[in-house]
Tab-separated table of C-alpha atoms in Angstrom:
chain	number	residue	atom	x	y	z
A	18	MET	CA	0.000	0.000	0.000
A	19	ALA	CA	1.120	3.547	-0.624
A	20	GLY	CA	2.591	5.326	2.393
A	21	ILE	CA	1.752	8.848	3.505
A	22	GLY	CA	3.503	8.802	6.872
A	23	GLY	CA	5.542	11.676	8.247
A	24	GLY	CA	9.113	11.452	9.428
A	25	ALA	CA	10.294	11.108	12.973
A	26	GLY	CA	11.007	14.789	13.475
A	27	MET	CA	8.771	17.791	13.846
A	28	GLY	CA	7.192	17.725	10.431
A	29	ALA	CA	3.878	17.181	8.722
A	30	GLY	CA	2.562	20.372	10.324
A	31	ILE	CA	3.153	19.129	13.882
A	32	GLY	CA	4.765	21.536	16.338
A	33	VAL	CA	6.100	18.866	18.717
A	34	GLY	CA	8.546	16.077	18.198
A	35	PRO	CA	9.643	13.495	17.595
A	36	TYR	CA	6.446	12.902	15.612
A	37	ALA	CA	5.580	10.052	13.259
A	38	GLU	CA	2.482	8.568	11.693
A	39	LEU	CA	1.159	5.032	11.578
A	40	THR	CA	-0.828	4.586	8.386
A	41	PHE	CA	-3.399	1.827	7.870
A	42	ASP	CA	-5.729	0.861	5.051
A	43	SER	CA	-9.353	-0.164	5.502
A	44	GLU	CA	-8.371	-3.797	6.172
A	45	GLY	CA	-5.954	-2.846	8.946
A	46	ASP	CA	-2.799	-3.402	6.877
A	47	VAL	CA	-0.029	-1.059	8.016
A	48	ASP	CA	2.400	0.875	5.876
A	49	ARG	CA	5.566	-0.891	7.069
A	50	ALA	CA	7.695	2.201	6.499
A	51	THR	CA	5.605	4.132	9.021
A	52	GLN	CA	5.838	1.249	11.500
A	53	GLY	CA	9.619	1.290	11.187
A	54	THR	CA	9.732	5.017	11.879
A	55	VAL	CA	7.757	4.562	15.092
A	56	ALA	CA	9.874	1.586	16.150
A	57	ARG	CA	13.040	3.714	15.896
A	58	MET	CA	11.590	6.620	17.876
A	59	GLU	CA	13.820	7.882	20.708
A	60	ALA	CA	11.426	8.190	23.630
A	61	THR	CA	10.494	6.734	26.991
A	62	ASP	CA	6.752	7.290	26.539
A	63	VAL	CA	4.822	7.360	23.259
A	64	LEU	CA	1.423	9.017	22.851
A	65	VAL	CA	-0.563	7.172	20.172
A	66	PHE	CA	-3.613	9.160	19.021
A	67	ALA	CA	-6.280	7.758	16.646
A	68	HIS	CA	-8.626	10.265	15.002
A	69	GLY	CA	-12.327	9.770	14.458
A	70	TRP	CA	-14.443	11.246	11.689
A	71	ASN	CA	-11.600	12.708	9.620
A	72	SER	CA	-11.536	11.762	5.979
A	73	ASP	CA	-8.050	12.980	5.112
A	74	ARG	CA	-4.609	13.297	6.596
A	75	SER	CA	-4.619	17.114	6.722
A	76	THR	CA	-7.626	17.303	9.061
A	77	ALA	CA	-6.152	14.603	11.301
A	78	THR	CA	-2.795	16.391	11.350
A	79	ARG	CA	-4.382	19.659	12.489
A	80	LEU	CA	-6.142	17.776	15.281
A	81	TYR	CA	-2.912	16.122	16.420
A	82	ASP	CA	-0.981	19.383	16.285
A	83	ARG	CA	-3.500	21.164	18.518
A	84	PHE	CA	-3.992	18.321	20.966
A	85	PHE	CA	-0.290	17.514	21.401
A	86	ALA	CA	0.826	21.151	21.794
A	87	PRO	CA	0.576	21.397	25.641
A	88	PHE	CA	2.339	18.120	26.461
A	89	PRO	CA	6.014	19.234	26.489
A	90	GLY	CA	5.263	21.611	29.358
A	91	LEU	CA	3.282	19.073	31.389
A	92	VAL	CA	5.555	16.048	31.758
A	93	GLY	CA	8.280	15.382	34.304
A	94	PRO	CA	12.020	15.733	33.596
A	95	GLY	CA	12.550	11.976	33.261
A	96	VAL	CA	9.946	11.629	30.521
A	97	ARG	CA	10.954	11.853	26.861
A	98	LEU	CA	7.776	11.937	24.819
A	99	GLY	CA	7.255	10.603	21.346
A	100	TYR	CA	4.129	11.478	19.390
A	101	VAL	CA	2.308	9.175	16.972
A	102	GLY	CA	-0.707	10.038	14.851
A	103	VAL	CA	-2.723	7.077	13.572
A	104	VAL	CA	-4.011	7.709	10.040
A	105	TRP	CA	-6.794	5.408	8.855
A	106	PRO	CA	-9.459	5.803	6.139
A	107	ALA	CA	-12.353	7.383	8.004
A	108	MET	CA	-15.240	9.550	6.807
A	109	ARG	CA	-16.563	12.852	8.116
A	110	PHE	CA	-19.285	14.980	6.572
A	111	SER	CA	-17.727	18.433	6.217
A	112	ASP	CA	-20.872	20.151	7.548
A	113	GLU	CA	-19.916	18.836	11.004
A	114	PRO	CA	-18.119	21.779	12.611
A	115	ILE	CA	-14.871	21.352	14.527
A	116	PRO	CA	-14.337	24.110	17.113
A	117	ASP	CA	-11.282	26.325	16.433
A	118	PHE	CA	-10.747	24.774	12.995
A	119	ASP	CA	-11.165	26.592	9.707
A	120	ALA	CA	-14.060	25.252	7.692
A	121	PRO	CA	-12.854	22.048	5.985
A	122	GLY	CA	-12.183	22.656	2.312
A	123	ALA	CA	-12.473	26.414	2.751
A	124	VAL	CA	-9.197	27.074	0.936
A	125	ALA	CA	-9.422	27.003	-2.856
A	126	ALA	CA	-12.862	25.399	-2.828
A	127	PRO	CA	-16.222	26.804	-3.894
A	128	ALA	CA	-18.733	27.748	-1.253
A	129	ALA	CA	-20.832	24.887	0.004
A	130	PRO	CA	-24.395	24.845	-1.315
A	131	ALA	CA	-27.212	25.703	1.065
A	132	GLY	CA	-29.623	23.278	2.625
A	133	THR	CA	-29.352	19.534	2.234
A	134	ALA	CA	-27.174	19.500	-0.884
A	135	LEU	CA	-23.788	17.839	-0.533
A	136	ASP	CA	-20.925	20.341	-0.348
A	137	PRO	CA	-17.886	19.647	-2.558
A	138	ALA	CA	-15.667	18.412	0.286
A	139	THR	CA	-18.266	15.907	1.488
A	140	ARG	CA	-18.875	14.679	-2.044
A	141	ARG	CA	-15.156	14.080	-2.573
A	142	ALA	CA	-15.003	12.205	0.720
A	143	LEU	CA	-17.979	10.033	-0.250
A	144	ASP	CA	-16.364	9.225	-3.611
A	145	ALA	CA	-13.292	8.006	-1.729
A	146	PHE	CA	-15.377	6.175	0.877
A	147	TRP	CA	-17.416	4.300	-1.769
A	148	PRO	CA	-15.064	4.019	-4.761
A	149	GLY	CA	-16.637	2.978	-8.026
A	150	ARG	CA	-20.118	4.133	-6.974
A	151	GLN	CA	-20.124	7.487	-8.735
A	152	ALA	CA	-23.411	6.873	-10.563
A	153	GLU	CA	-25.285	6.086	-7.346
A	154	LEU	CA	-23.677	9.031	-5.554
A	155	ASP	CA	-24.527	11.362	-8.453
A	156	ARG	CA	-28.188	10.431	-8.110
A	157	VAL	CA	-28.113	10.700	-4.307
A	158	ALA	CA	-26.533	14.167	-4.597
A	159	ARG	CA	-29.140	15.317	-7.115
A	160	LEU	CA	-32.043	14.185	-4.948
A	161	LEU	CA	-30.594	15.977	-1.918
A	162	GLU	CA	-30.102	19.138	-3.945
A	163	GLU	CA	-33.528	19.132	-5.615
A	164	ARG	CA	-35.532	17.895	-2.587
A	165	PRO	CA	-38.531	16.670	-4.603
A	166	ASP	CA	-41.919	16.622	-2.856
A	167	SER	CA	-42.399	12.994	-3.805
A	168	ALA	CA	-42.725	9.766	-1.867
A	169	VAL	CA	-41.364	7.896	-4.891
A	170	ALA	CA	-38.178	9.993	-4.722
A	171	PHE	CA	-37.717	9.034	-1.058
A	172	ILE	CA	-38.195	5.351	-1.905
A	173	GLU	CA	-35.529	5.665	-4.611
A	174	PHE	CA	-33.213	7.465	-2.189
A	175	GLY	CA	-33.660	4.762	0.448
A	176	ALA	CA	-32.847	2.031	-2.083
A	177	LEU	CA	-29.693	3.856	-3.191
A	178	VAL	CA	-28.482	4.315	0.394
A	179	ARG	CA	-29.198	0.660	1.169
A	180	GLU	CA	-27.158	-0.376	-1.860
A	181	LEU	CA	-24.260	1.884	-0.840
A	182	ALA	CA	-24.360	0.503	2.702
A	183	GLY	CA	-24.196	-3.041	1.350
A	184	VAL	CA	-27.349	-4.337	3.027
A	185	ASP	CA	-30.221	-6.305	1.525
A	186	ALA	CA	-33.872	-5.405	1.814
A	187	VAL	CA	-34.667	-8.799	3.340
A	188	ALA	CA	-32.929	-11.004	5.866
A	189	THR	CA	-30.796	-13.839	4.539
A	190	ALA	CA	-28.876	-16.688	6.125
A	191	ALA	CA	-25.683	-14.654	5.727
A	192	ALA	CA	-27.281	-11.502	7.178
A	193	PRO	CA	-30.109	-12.624	9.460
A	194	SER	CA	-30.556	-9.210	11.056
A	195	VAL	CA	-31.091	-6.442	8.522
A	196	PRO	CA	-30.564	-2.947	9.964
A	197	ALA	CA	-34.022	-1.548	10.595
A	198	ILE	CA	-33.007	1.990	9.720
A	199	PHE	CA	-32.422	0.856	6.126
A	200	VAL	CA	-35.490	-1.332	5.604
A	201	ASP	CA	-38.279	0.353	7.565
A	202	ASP	CA	-40.575	2.742	5.719
A	203	VAL	CA	-38.152	5.347	4.398
A	204	LEU	CA	-40.509	8.254	5.016
A	205	GLU	CA	-40.921	7.273	8.652
A	206	VAL	CA	-37.161	6.849	9.016
A	207	CYS	CA	-36.509	10.277	7.483
A	208	ARG	CA	-39.190	11.824	9.668
A	209	ALA	CA	-37.602	10.317	12.780
A	210	LEU	CA	-34.165	11.524	11.733
A	211	THR	CA	-35.555	15.000	11.037
A	212	HIS	CA	-36.947	15.081	14.574
A	213	ALA	CA	-33.502	14.071	15.839
A	214	LEU	CA	-31.853	16.880	13.877
A	215	VAL	CA	-34.239	19.407	15.418
A	216	GLU	CA	-33.475	17.975	18.872
A	217	ALA	CA	-29.763	18.380	18.126
A	218	GLY	CA	-30.284	22.064	17.332
A	219	ALA	CA	-30.318	22.087	13.535
A	220	PRO	CA	-32.018	25.223	12.139
A	221	ALA	CA	-35.717	24.945	11.484
A	222	GLY	CA	-37.255	26.038	8.209
A	223	SER	CA	-40.278	25.573	6.006
A	224	ALA	CA	-41.118	23.213	3.207
A	225	ASP	CA	-39.836	25.800	0.699
A	226	GLU	CA	-36.597	26.738	2.483
A	227	PRO	CA	-33.401	24.778	3.160
A	228	GLY	CA	-34.100	24.223	6.870
A	229	LEU	CA	-36.071	21.402	8.457
A	230	ALA	CA	-39.851	21.227	8.390
A	231	LEU	CA	-41.825	18.667	10.359
A	232	GLY	CA	-45.197	19.595	8.962
A	233	GLY	CA	-46.664	20.182	5.517
A	234	GLY	CA	-45.144	18.545	2.467
A	235	LEU	CA	-42.261	16.144	2.147
A	236	ARG	CA	-39.545	18.627	1.176
A	237	GLY	CA	-38.753	19.370	4.807
A	238	LEU	CA	-37.796	15.722	5.391
A	239	TRP	CA	-34.763	15.786	3.108
A	240	GLY	CA	-32.635	16.854	6.052
A	241	GLY	CA	-33.528	13.504	7.579
A	242	ALA	CA	-32.667	11.840	4.272
A	243	LYS	CA	-29.194	13.391	4.355
A	244	GLU	CA	-28.822	12.090	7.898
A	245	LEU	CA	-29.767	8.604	6.629
A	246	LEU	CA	-26.828	8.842	4.209
A	247	ARG	CA	-24.589	9.863	7.114
A	248	GLN	CA	-25.826	6.866	9.118
A	249	ALA	CA	-24.895	4.590	6.207
A	250	THR	CA	-21.293	5.770	6.498
A	251	TYR	CA	-21.508	5.110	10.247
A	252	TYR	CA	-22.641	1.525	9.582
A	253	LYS	CA	-19.500	0.840	7.555
A	254	MET	CA	-17.207	2.955	9.749
A	255	LYS	CA	-18.093	1.079	12.926
A	256	LYS	CA	-16.822	-2.169	11.431
A	257	ARG	CA	-13.741	-0.559	9.911
A	258	ALA	CA	-12.632	1.065	13.177
A	259	GLY	CA	-12.725	-2.293	14.945
A	260	VAL	CA	-10.789	-3.978	12.141
A	261	VAL	CA	-8.086	-1.293	12.087
A	262	GLY	CA	-7.701	-1.579	15.853
A	263	GLU	CA	-7.731	-5.355	16.198
A	264	ARG	CA	-5.874	-6.374	13.020
A	265	GLY	CA	-3.764	-3.262	12.534
A	266	LEU	CA	-2.827	-1.066	15.470
A	267	GLY	CA	-2.848	-3.828	18.081
A	268	PRO	CA	-0.430	-6.205	16.317
A	269	VAL	CA	1.822	-3.305	15.281
A	270	LEU	CA	2.184	-2.118	18.878
A	271	ALA	CA	2.808	-5.694	20.019
A	272	GLU	CA	5.621	-6.060	17.468
A	273	ILE	CA	7.226	-2.779	18.463
A	274	ALA	CA	6.927	-3.631	22.159
A	275	ALA	CA	8.622	-6.985	21.587
A	276	SER	CA	11.691	-5.239	20.138
A	277	ARG	CA	11.537	-2.225	22.503
A	278	PRO	CA	10.332	-3.680	25.830
A	279	ALA	CA	11.075	-0.505	27.815
A	280	LEU	CA	8.838	1.661	25.636
A	281	ARG	CA	5.636	2.824	27.334
A	282	PHE	CA	2.554	3.412	25.162
A	283	HIS	CA	-0.333	5.732	26.050
A	284	LEU	CA	-3.315	5.281	23.732
A	285	ILE	CA	-5.706	8.136	22.952
A	286	GLY	CA	-8.740	7.898	20.696
A	287	HIS	CA	-11.434	10.333	19.632
A	288	SER	CA	-14.908	9.214	18.485
A	289	PHE	CA	-14.393	6.134	16.286
A	290	GLY	CA	-10.682	6.459	17.026
A	291	ALA	CA	-11.579	5.503	20.601
A	292	ARG	CA	-12.960	2.295	19.127
A	293	VAL	CA	-9.704	1.805	17.189
A	294	VAL	CA	-7.473	2.040	20.276
A	295	SER	CA	-9.846	-0.001	22.451
A	296	PHE	CA	-10.080	-2.869	19.962
A	297	SER	CA	-6.287	-2.814	19.669
A	298	LEU	CA	-6.217	-4.201	23.237
A	299	ARG	CA	-7.326	-7.567	21.854
A	300	ALA	CA	-3.798	-7.984	20.482
A	301	VAL	CA	-2.047	-7.355	23.812
A	302	PRO	CA	-0.603	-10.744	24.827
A	303	ALA	CA	-1.130	-12.215	28.262
A	304	GLY	CA	1.306	-10.552	30.610
A	305	GLY	CA	1.991	-7.688	28.200
A	306	ARG	CA	2.453	-4.490	30.215
A	307	TYR	CA	3.448	-2.001	27.531
A	308	VAL	CA	0.094	-0.164	27.290
A	309	LYS	CA	0.285	2.148	30.293
A	310	SER	CA	-2.918	4.135	29.840
A	311	VAL	CA	-5.898	4.535	27.521
A	312	THR	CA	-7.838	7.797	27.219
A	313	LEU	CA	-11.111	7.750	25.300
A	314	LEU	CA	-12.311	11.170	24.120
A	315	GLN	CA	-16.029	11.159	23.262
A	316	GLY	CA	-15.838	7.482	22.375
A	317	ALA	CA	-18.337	6.282	19.778
A	318	PHE	CA	-18.971	2.771	21.034
A	319	SER	CA	-21.141	1.134	23.653
A	320	HIS	CA	-20.884	2.189	27.292
A	321	TYR	CA	-21.248	-1.529	28.107
A	322	ALA	CA	-18.248	-2.561	25.978
A	323	PHE	CA	-16.029	-3.454	28.958
A	324	ALA	CA	-18.790	-5.147	30.995
A	325	ASP	CA	-18.580	-8.842	31.874
A	326	ARG	CA	-22.382	-9.055	31.800
A	327	LEU	CA	-24.921	-6.865	30.059
A	328	PRO	CA	-27.680	-5.594	32.371
A	329	HIS	CA	-30.325	-6.435	29.757
A	330	ASP	CA	-28.766	-9.798	28.798
A	331	GLU	CA	-26.763	-11.459	31.571
A	332	ARG	CA	-25.772	-14.335	29.302
A	333	ASN	CA	-23.510	-12.012	27.316
A	334	GLY	CA	-20.850	-9.412	27.976
A	335	GLY	CA	-19.578	-6.388	26.105
A	336	ALA	CA	-17.442	-6.616	22.991
A	337	LEU	CA	-14.351	-5.641	25.007
A	338	ARG	CA	-15.215	-7.406	28.254
A	339	GLY	CA	-12.272	-7.662	30.577
A	340	LEU	CA	-9.818	-6.024	28.176
A	341	HIS	CA	-9.230	-3.103	30.531
A	342	GLY	CA	-7.224	-5.683	32.485
A	343	ARG	CA	-4.633	-5.720	29.689
A	344	VAL	CA	-3.771	-2.089	30.395
A	345	ASP	CA	-1.028	-1.533	32.971
A	346	GLY	CA	-2.850	1.582	34.092
A	347	PRO	CA	-6.296	3.154	33.828
A	348	VAL	CA	-8.832	3.314	31.004
A	349	VAL	CA	-10.224	6.853	31.213
A	350	ALA	CA	-13.511	7.497	29.401
A	351	CYS	CA	-14.238	11.202	28.912
A	352	HIS	CA	-17.872	12.059	28.262
A	353	SER	CA	-19.941	15.206	27.840
A	354	PRO	CA	-23.665	16.001	27.896
A	355	HIS	CA	-23.056	18.603	25.169
A	356	ASP	CA	-22.144	15.958	22.568
A	357	SER	CA	-25.202	15.784	20.290
A	358	ALA	CA	-23.612	13.193	18.019
A	359	LEU	CA	-23.516	10.704	20.894
A	360	ARG	CA	-26.525	11.948	22.853
A	361	VAL	CA	-28.939	11.904	19.907
A	362	PHE	CA	-27.533	10.125	16.873
A	363	TYR	CA	-25.406	7.323	18.327
A	364	PRO	CA	-28.458	5.625	19.908
A	365	LEU	CA	-30.176	5.713	16.511
A	366	ALA	CA	-27.205	4.144	14.795
A	367	ALA	CA	-26.736	1.589	17.568
A	368	ARG	CA	-30.322	0.414	17.127
A	369	MET	CA	-29.663	-0.558	13.524
A	370	ALA	CA	-30.118	-4.214	14.368
A	371	GLY	CA	-33.806	-3.439	14.880
A	372	ASP	CA	-35.925	-2.648	17.890
A	373	SER	CA	-39.695	-2.890	18.255
A	374	ALA	CA	-39.813	0.347	20.250
A	375	GLY	CA	-39.025	2.304	17.112
A	376	LEU	CA	-36.126	4.493	16.046
A	377	LEU	CA	-36.422	7.270	18.602
A	378	GLY	CA	-36.384	7.295	22.380
A	379	PHE	CA	-33.236	6.809	24.443
A	380	ASP	CA	-32.718	3.316	25.753
A	381	GLU	CA	-29.732	2.575	28.002
A	382	ARG	CA	-28.886	-0.438	25.866
A	383	TRP	CA	-27.800	1.908	23.094
A	384	GLY	CA	-25.785	4.497	25.032
A	385	ALA	CA	-22.287	5.568	23.994
A	386	VAL	CA	-19.299	5.649	26.322
A	387	GLY	CA	-18.681	9.248	25.242
A	388	HIS	CA	-22.185	10.248	26.299
A	389	ASP	CA	-22.346	8.901	29.846
A	390	GLY	CA	-19.123	6.997	30.528
A	391	VAL	CA	-18.403	3.345	31.330
A	392	ARG	CA	-21.381	1.329	32.579
A	393	ALA	CA	-21.833	-2.061	34.303
A	394	VAL	CA	-18.193	-2.406	35.349
A	395	PRO	CA	-18.183	-2.872	39.140
A	396	GLY	CA	-15.978	-0.469	41.061
A	397	ALA	CA	-15.472	1.944	38.151
A	398	PRO	CA	-15.600	5.449	39.665
A	399	ARG	CA	-17.274	8.466	38.100
A	400	LEU	CA	-15.423	11.766	38.506
A	401	SER	CA	-15.772	15.345	37.397
A	402	LEU	CA	-12.892	16.692	35.338
A	403	ASP	CA	-11.923	19.035	38.163
A	404	ALA	CA	-11.792	16.153	40.646
A	405	ALA	CA	-9.787	13.973	38.256
A	406	LEU	CA	-7.216	16.725	37.741
A	407	ARG	CA	-7.066	17.648	41.409
A	408	GLU	CA	-7.040	14.166	42.961
A	409	GLY	CA	-5.857	11.993	40.091
A	410	VAL	CA	-7.475	8.906	38.584
A	411	PRO	CA	-7.159	5.290	39.813
A	412	ALA	CA	-3.954	3.455	38.989
A	413	THR	CA	-5.847	0.702	37.145
A	414	GLY	CA	-9.315	-0.147	35.873
A	415	CYS	CA	-11.995	1.907	34.195
A	416	VAL	CA	-12.924	5.424	35.265
A	417	SER	CA	-15.468	7.814	33.780
A	418	VAL	CA	-14.674	11.531	33.698
A	419	ASP	CA	-17.359	14.131	32.987
A	420	ALA	CA	-15.494	16.565	30.723
A	421	GLY	CA	-18.549	18.708	30.014
A	422	SER	CA	-16.925	21.715	31.701
A	423	VAL	CA	-14.579	22.046	28.694
A	424	VAL	CA	-16.130	19.810	26.004
A	425	ARG	CA	-19.097	22.086	25.399
A	426	ARG	CA	-18.762	23.991	22.111
A	427	GLY	CA	-20.001	23.090	18.656
A	428	GLY	CA	-22.949	23.463	16.332
A	429	ALA	CA	-25.551	21.097	14.933
A	430	PRO	CA	-25.664	18.269	14.183
A	431	SER	CA	-22.711	17.032	16.277
A	432	GLY	CA	-22.643	19.544	19.123
A	433	ALA	CA	-19.431	19.376	21.168
A	434	HIS	CA	-18.384	15.997	19.763
A	435	SER	CA	-15.105	17.369	18.361
A	436	ASP	CA	-14.384	19.990	21.033
A	437	ILE	CA	-11.458	18.060	22.485
A	438	CYS	CA	-8.379	20.268	22.080
A	439	HIS	CA	-8.019	21.510	25.656
A	440	GLU	CA	-5.024	21.610	27.979
A	441	GLU	CA	-7.204	20.090	30.720
A	442	LEU	CA	-7.605	16.926	28.641
A	443	ALA	CA	-3.873	16.823	27.943
A	444	ARG	CA	-3.275	17.045	31.697
A	445	LEU	CA	-5.707	14.180	32.179
A	446	VAL	CA	-3.682	11.998	29.775
A	447	VAL	CA	-0.465	12.917	31.596
A	448	GLY	CA	-2.021	12.054	34.951
A	449	ALA	CA	-3.442	8.749	33.710
A	450	GLY	CA	-0.005	7.755	32.392
A	451	ARG	CA	1.835	8.872	35.548
A	452	MET	CA	4.002	11.156	33.427
A	453	GLY	CA	3.581	14.395	35.378
A	454	ARG	CA	6.041	16.553	37.231
């Protein structure tokens, strides 16, 4: 695979060093040149950060540059930090604002169209996300731009999204559980998603204007249709993040640790990147003590992931049950009530397997760890950010930290989901890894 990794110095737009990138493809295969650069890094402690909904390296690099900036002034004199940015093929709609960032694609790109139409940056990202599907994406884009007042147009749109998502309209032996959000009545799905957008603070409008309209004709439901397209990318992204973590990042770190046993790794993940670093723990061998801390920033996976037993199904545990025990330090889950992506939309996406209660209505089964922290893990404390910074976090095990005092800015539809570049969160990582002064 082609490599796009940075060198081991301060390069690639990063103001700290030594910095390097680990680059993975959608199957979790690593660019071996980038792995070699990380393996040669001169450091005692390495911060490994996996981005979430970033569709290109430049957006991820800006995130890493801002988040890493405070660390040199926070660590003790015996700590030599190395910085690693994980680059993996993710997808982010460019209408999701990132606080303190310039608008994605703002340089040398035409202005984004109003309303539900796909802006140029999002369209380019979708072309890369679903290669070879230009005809389907052309038609999807035209429907979102024209917003026809037609039930037939919605049915066509739903079929196109289902095809892009790679799901069938009926259950089969290979796929016994068809995601309900793709096969239920498309008008009802789009109406439910439009309600969710309004709840998340998206601007209201009328049936003749680009905003959202819950009454009157069907034109006001195209905002919900655009959200259905976004949910289709989520459906694929969820699987990809787990694959990159389990088959890619985890084995790579294990290989590096085997050749550099004194190296201490501190894993950081945002959104789906939190899923990447958490699933990488599956590759930590028994007795491996090289992962010294894990910090999850607005993690987009189940708050029951680390539970031995699910409260609603005691026969089963979470997808990552017990894996916090493979960390020689704490797993810190930062959450915020101001994160609309996880408060409103994650439960919808998590219910894709189908639920008789319908698409809307919060159910604890579907909560995200970045919305309300770790659940159903006995003895896992819940702290405010101030308390965690003042008193420290436990030396091992899971801990939930309410970061809403700083993770609070952002517009619809994601809210504060990407408001993570704060010195307080950097200090939390330093404290979790016992790297402070």
